mmCIF file with all atom_site columns, C-alpha atoms in Angstrom:
data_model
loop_
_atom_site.group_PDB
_atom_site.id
_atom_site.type_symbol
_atom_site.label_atom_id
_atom_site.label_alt_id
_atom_site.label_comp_id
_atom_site.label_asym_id
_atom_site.label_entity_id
_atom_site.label_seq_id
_atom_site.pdbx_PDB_ins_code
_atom_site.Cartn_x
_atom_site.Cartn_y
_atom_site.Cartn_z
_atom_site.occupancy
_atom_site.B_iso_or_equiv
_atom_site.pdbx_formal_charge
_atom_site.auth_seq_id
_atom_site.auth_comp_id
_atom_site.auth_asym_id
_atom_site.auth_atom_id
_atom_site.pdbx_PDB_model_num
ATOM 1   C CA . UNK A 1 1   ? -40.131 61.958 43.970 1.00 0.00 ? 24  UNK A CA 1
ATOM 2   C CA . UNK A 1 2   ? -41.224 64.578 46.075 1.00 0.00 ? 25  UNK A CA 1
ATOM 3   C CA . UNK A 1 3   ? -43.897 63.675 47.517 1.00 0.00 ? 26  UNK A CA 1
ATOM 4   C CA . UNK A 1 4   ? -42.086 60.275 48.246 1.00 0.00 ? 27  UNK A CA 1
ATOM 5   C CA . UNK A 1 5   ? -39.853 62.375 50.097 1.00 0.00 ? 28  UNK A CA 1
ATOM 6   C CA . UNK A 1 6   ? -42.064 64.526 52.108 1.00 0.00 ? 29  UNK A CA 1
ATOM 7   C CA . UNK A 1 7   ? -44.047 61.046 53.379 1.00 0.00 ? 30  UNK A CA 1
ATOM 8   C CA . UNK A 1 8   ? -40.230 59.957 54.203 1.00 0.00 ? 31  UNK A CA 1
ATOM 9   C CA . UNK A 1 9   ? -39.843 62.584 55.963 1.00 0.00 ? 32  UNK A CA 1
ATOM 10  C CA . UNK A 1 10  ? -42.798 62.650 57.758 1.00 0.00 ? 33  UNK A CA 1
ATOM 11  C CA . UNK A 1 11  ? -42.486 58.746 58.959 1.00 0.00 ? 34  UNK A CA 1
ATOM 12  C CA . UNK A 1 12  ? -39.268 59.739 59.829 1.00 0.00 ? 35  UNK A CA 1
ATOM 13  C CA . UNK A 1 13  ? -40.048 62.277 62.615 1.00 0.00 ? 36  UNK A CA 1
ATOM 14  C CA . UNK A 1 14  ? -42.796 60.335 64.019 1.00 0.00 ? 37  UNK A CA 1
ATOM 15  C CA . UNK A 1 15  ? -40.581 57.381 64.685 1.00 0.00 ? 38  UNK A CA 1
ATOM 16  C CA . UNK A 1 16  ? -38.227 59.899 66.236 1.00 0.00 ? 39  UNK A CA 1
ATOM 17  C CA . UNK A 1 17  ? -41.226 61.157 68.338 1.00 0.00 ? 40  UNK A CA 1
ATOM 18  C CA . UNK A 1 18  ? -41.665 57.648 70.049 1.00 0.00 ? 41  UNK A CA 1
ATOM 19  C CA . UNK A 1 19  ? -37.841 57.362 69.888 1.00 0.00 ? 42  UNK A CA 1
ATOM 20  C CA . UNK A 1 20  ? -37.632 54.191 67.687 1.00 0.00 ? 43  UNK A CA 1
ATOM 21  C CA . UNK A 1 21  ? -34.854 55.506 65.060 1.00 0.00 ? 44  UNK A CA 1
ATOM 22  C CA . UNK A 1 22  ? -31.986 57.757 65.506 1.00 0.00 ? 45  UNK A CA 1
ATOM 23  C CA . UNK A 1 23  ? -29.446 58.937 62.919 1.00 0.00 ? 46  UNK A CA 1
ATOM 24  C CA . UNK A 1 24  ? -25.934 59.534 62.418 1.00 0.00 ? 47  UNK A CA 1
ATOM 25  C CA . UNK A 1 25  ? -23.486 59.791 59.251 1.00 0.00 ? 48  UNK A CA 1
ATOM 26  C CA . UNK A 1 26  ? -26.152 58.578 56.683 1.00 0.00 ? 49  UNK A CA 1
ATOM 27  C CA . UNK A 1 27  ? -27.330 56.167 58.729 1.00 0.00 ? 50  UNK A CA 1
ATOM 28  C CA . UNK A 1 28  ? -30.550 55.246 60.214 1.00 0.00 ? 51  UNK A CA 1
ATOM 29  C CA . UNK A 1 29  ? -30.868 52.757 63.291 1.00 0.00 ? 52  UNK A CA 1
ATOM 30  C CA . UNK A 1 30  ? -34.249 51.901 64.071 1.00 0.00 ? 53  UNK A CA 1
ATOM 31  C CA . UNK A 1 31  ? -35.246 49.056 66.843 1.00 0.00 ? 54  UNK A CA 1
ATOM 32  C CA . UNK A 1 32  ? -39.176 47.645 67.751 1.00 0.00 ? 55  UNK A CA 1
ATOM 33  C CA . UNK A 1 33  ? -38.293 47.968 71.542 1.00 0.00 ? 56  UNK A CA 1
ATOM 34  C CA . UNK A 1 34  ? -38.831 44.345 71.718 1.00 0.00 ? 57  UNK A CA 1
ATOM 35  C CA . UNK A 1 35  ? -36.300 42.117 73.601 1.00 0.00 ? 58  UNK A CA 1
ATOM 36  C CA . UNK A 1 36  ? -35.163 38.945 70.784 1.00 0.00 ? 59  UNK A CA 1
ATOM 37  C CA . UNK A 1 37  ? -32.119 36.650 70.682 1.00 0.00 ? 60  UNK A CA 1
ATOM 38  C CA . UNK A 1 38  ? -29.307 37.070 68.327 1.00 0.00 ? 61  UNK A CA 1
ATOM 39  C CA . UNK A 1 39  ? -30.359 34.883 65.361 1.00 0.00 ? 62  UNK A CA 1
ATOM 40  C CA . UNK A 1 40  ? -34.317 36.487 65.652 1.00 0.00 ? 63  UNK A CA 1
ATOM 41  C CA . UNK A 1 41  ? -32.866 40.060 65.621 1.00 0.00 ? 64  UNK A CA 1
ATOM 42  C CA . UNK A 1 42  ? -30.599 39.256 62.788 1.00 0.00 ? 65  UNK A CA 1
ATOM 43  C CA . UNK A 1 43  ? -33.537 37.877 60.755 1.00 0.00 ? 66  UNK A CA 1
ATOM 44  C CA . UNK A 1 44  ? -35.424 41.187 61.507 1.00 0.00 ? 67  UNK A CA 1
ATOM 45  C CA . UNK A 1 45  ? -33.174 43.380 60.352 1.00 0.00 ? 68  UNK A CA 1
ATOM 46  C CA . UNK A 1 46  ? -31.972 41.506 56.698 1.00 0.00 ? 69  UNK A CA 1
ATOM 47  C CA . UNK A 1 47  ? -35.874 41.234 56.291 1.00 0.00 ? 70  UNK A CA 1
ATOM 48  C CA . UNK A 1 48  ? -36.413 44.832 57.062 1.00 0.00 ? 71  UNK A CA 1
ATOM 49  C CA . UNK A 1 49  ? -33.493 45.262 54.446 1.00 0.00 ? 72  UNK A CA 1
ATOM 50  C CA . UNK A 1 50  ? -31.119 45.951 57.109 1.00 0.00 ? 73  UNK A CA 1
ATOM 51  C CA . UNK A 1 51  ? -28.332 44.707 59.151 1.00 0.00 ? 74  UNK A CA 1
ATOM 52  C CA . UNK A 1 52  ? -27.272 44.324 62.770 1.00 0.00 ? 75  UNK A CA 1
ATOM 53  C CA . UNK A 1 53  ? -25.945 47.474 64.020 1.00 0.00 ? 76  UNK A CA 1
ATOM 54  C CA . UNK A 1 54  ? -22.215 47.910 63.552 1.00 0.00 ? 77  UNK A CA 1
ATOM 55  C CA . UNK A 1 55  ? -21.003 51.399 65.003 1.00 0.00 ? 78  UNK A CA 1
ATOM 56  C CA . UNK A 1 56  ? -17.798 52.651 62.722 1.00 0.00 ? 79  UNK A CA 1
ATOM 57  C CA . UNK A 1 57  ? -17.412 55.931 64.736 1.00 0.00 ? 80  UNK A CA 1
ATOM 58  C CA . UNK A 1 58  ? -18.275 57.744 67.502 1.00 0.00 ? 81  UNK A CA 1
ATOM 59  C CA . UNK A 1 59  ? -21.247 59.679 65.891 1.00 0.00 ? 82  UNK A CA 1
ATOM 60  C CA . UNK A 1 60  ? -22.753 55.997 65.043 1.00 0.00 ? 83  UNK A CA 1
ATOM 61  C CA . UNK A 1 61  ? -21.795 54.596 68.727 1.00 0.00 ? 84  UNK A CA 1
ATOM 62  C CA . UNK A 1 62  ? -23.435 57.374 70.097 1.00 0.00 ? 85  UNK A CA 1
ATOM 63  C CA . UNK A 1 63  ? -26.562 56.898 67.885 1.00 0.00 ? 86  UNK A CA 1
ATOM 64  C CA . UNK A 1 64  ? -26.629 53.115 69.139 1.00 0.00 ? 87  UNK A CA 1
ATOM 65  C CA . UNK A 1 65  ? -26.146 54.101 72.769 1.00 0.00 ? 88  UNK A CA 1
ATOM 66  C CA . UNK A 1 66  ? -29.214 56.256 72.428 1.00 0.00 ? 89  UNK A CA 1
ATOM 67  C CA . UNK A 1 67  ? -31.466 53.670 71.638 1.00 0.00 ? 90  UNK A CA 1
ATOM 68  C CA . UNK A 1 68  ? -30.305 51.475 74.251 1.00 0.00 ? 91  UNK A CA 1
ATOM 69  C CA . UNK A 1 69  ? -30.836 54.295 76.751 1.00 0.00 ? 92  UNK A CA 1
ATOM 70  C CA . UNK A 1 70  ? -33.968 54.770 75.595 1.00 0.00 ? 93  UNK A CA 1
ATOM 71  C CA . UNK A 1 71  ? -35.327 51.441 75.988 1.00 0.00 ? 94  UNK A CA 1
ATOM 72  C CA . UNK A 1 72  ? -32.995 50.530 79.321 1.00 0.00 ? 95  UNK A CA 1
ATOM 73  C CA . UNK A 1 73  ? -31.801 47.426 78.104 1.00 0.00 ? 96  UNK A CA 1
ATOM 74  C CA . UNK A 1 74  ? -28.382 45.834 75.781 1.00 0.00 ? 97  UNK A CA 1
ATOM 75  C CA . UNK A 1 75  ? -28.513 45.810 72.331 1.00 0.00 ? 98  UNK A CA 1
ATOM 76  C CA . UNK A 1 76  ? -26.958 42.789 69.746 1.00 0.00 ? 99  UNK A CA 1
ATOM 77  C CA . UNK A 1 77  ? -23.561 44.904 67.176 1.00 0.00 ? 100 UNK A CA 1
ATOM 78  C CA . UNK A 1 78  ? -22.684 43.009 64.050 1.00 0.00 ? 101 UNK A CA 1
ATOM 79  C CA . UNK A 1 79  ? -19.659 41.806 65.810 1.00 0.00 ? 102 UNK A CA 1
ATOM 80  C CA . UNK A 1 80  ? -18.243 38.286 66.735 1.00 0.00 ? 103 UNK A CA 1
ATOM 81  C CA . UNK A 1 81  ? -14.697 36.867 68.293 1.00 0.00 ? 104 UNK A CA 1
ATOM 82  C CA . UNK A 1 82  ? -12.675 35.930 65.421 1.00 0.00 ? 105 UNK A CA 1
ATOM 83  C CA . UNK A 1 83  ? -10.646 32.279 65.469 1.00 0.00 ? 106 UNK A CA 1
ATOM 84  C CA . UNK A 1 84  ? -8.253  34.343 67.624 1.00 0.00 ? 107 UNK A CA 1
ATOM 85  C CA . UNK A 1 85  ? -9.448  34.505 71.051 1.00 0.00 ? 108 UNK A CA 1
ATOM 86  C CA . UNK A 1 86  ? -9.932  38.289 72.221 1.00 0.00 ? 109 UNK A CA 1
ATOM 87  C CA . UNK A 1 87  ? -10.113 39.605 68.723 1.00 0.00 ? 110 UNK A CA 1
ATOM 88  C CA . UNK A 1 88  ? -13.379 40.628 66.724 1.00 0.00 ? 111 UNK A CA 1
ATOM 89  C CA . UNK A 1 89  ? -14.389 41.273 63.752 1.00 0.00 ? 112 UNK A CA 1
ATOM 90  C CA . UNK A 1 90  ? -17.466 41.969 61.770 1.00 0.00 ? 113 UNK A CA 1
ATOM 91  C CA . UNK A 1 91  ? -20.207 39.438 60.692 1.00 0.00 ? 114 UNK A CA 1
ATOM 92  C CA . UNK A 1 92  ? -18.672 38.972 57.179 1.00 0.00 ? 115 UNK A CA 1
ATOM 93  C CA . UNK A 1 93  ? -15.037 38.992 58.728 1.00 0.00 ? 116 UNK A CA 1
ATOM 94  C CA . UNK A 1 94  ? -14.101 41.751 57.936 1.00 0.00 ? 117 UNK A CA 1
ATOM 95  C CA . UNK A 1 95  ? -11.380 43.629 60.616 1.00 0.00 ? 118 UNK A CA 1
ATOM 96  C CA . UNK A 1 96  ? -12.731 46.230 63.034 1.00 0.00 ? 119 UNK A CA 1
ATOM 97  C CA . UNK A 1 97  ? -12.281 49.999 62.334 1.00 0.00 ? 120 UNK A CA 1
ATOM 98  C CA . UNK A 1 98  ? -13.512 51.461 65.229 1.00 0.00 ? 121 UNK A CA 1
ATOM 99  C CA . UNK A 1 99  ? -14.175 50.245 68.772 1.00 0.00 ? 122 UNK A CA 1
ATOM 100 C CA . UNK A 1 100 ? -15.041 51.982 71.855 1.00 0.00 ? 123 UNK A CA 1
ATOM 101 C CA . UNK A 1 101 ? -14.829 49.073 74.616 1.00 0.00 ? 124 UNK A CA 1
ATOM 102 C CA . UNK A 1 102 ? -14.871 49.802 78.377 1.00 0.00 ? 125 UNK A CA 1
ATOM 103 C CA . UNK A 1 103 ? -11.478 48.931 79.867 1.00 0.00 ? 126 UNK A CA 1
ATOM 104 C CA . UNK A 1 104 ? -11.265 45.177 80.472 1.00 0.00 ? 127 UNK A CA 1
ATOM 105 C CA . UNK A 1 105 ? -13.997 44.509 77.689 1.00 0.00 ? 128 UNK A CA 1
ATOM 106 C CA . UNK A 1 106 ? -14.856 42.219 76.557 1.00 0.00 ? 129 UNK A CA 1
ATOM 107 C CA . UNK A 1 107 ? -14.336 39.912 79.073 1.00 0.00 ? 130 UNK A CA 1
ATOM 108 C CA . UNK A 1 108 ? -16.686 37.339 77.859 1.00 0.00 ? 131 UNK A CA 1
ATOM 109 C CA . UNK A 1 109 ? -18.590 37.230 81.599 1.00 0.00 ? 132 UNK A CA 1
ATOM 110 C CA . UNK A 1 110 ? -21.921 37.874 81.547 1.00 0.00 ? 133 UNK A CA 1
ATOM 111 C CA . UNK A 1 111 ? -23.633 40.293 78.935 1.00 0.00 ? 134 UNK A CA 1
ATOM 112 C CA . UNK A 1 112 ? -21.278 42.194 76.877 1.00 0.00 ? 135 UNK A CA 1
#
């Protein structure tokens, strides 16, 4: 178990090095840099054992941001508009905790 942890470890700060995971609250997000639709990126992640992004506080919004700093370009949330128009919700359905939306977002123009 140790040693399973140290190489952990180590792969961990080398993807920090070339900025491809960031943590926060337990959780890692990682991203390949590479630009992918919705339904690609959502493969990638269940087949790397993980899911779309979803940001339930600041820390985690913050962790998300960096990433998309880092590579200049938007990133995909596990979010979608629920039946009511305006109101989101996570991929299974469940309700929103925590959102952090500029003022007049969404607005469903352009890219969110």
């Amino acid at each position: 178990i140790c040693q399973l942890a140290h190489r952990i470890s180590r792969l961990e700060r080398a993807l920090q090095l070339d900025k491809m995971i960031t943590a926060s609250g337990g959780k890692i997000f990682a991203t390949s840099g590479k630009k992918a639709d919705f339904h690609t990126t959502l493969k990638k992640c269940k087949e790397a054992g993980g899911s779309i992004a979803t940001p339930s506080n600041e820390g985690e919004n913050n962790a998300i941001l960096h990433l998309v700093k880092n590579f200049n370009t938007y990133t995909y949330l596990g979010i979608r508009e629920s039946l009511t128009p305006s109101k989101f919700q996570l991929l299974n359905g469940t309700q929103l905790s925590y959102t952090n939306w500029h003022l007049n977002e969404p607005s469903g123009k352009g890219k969110e």
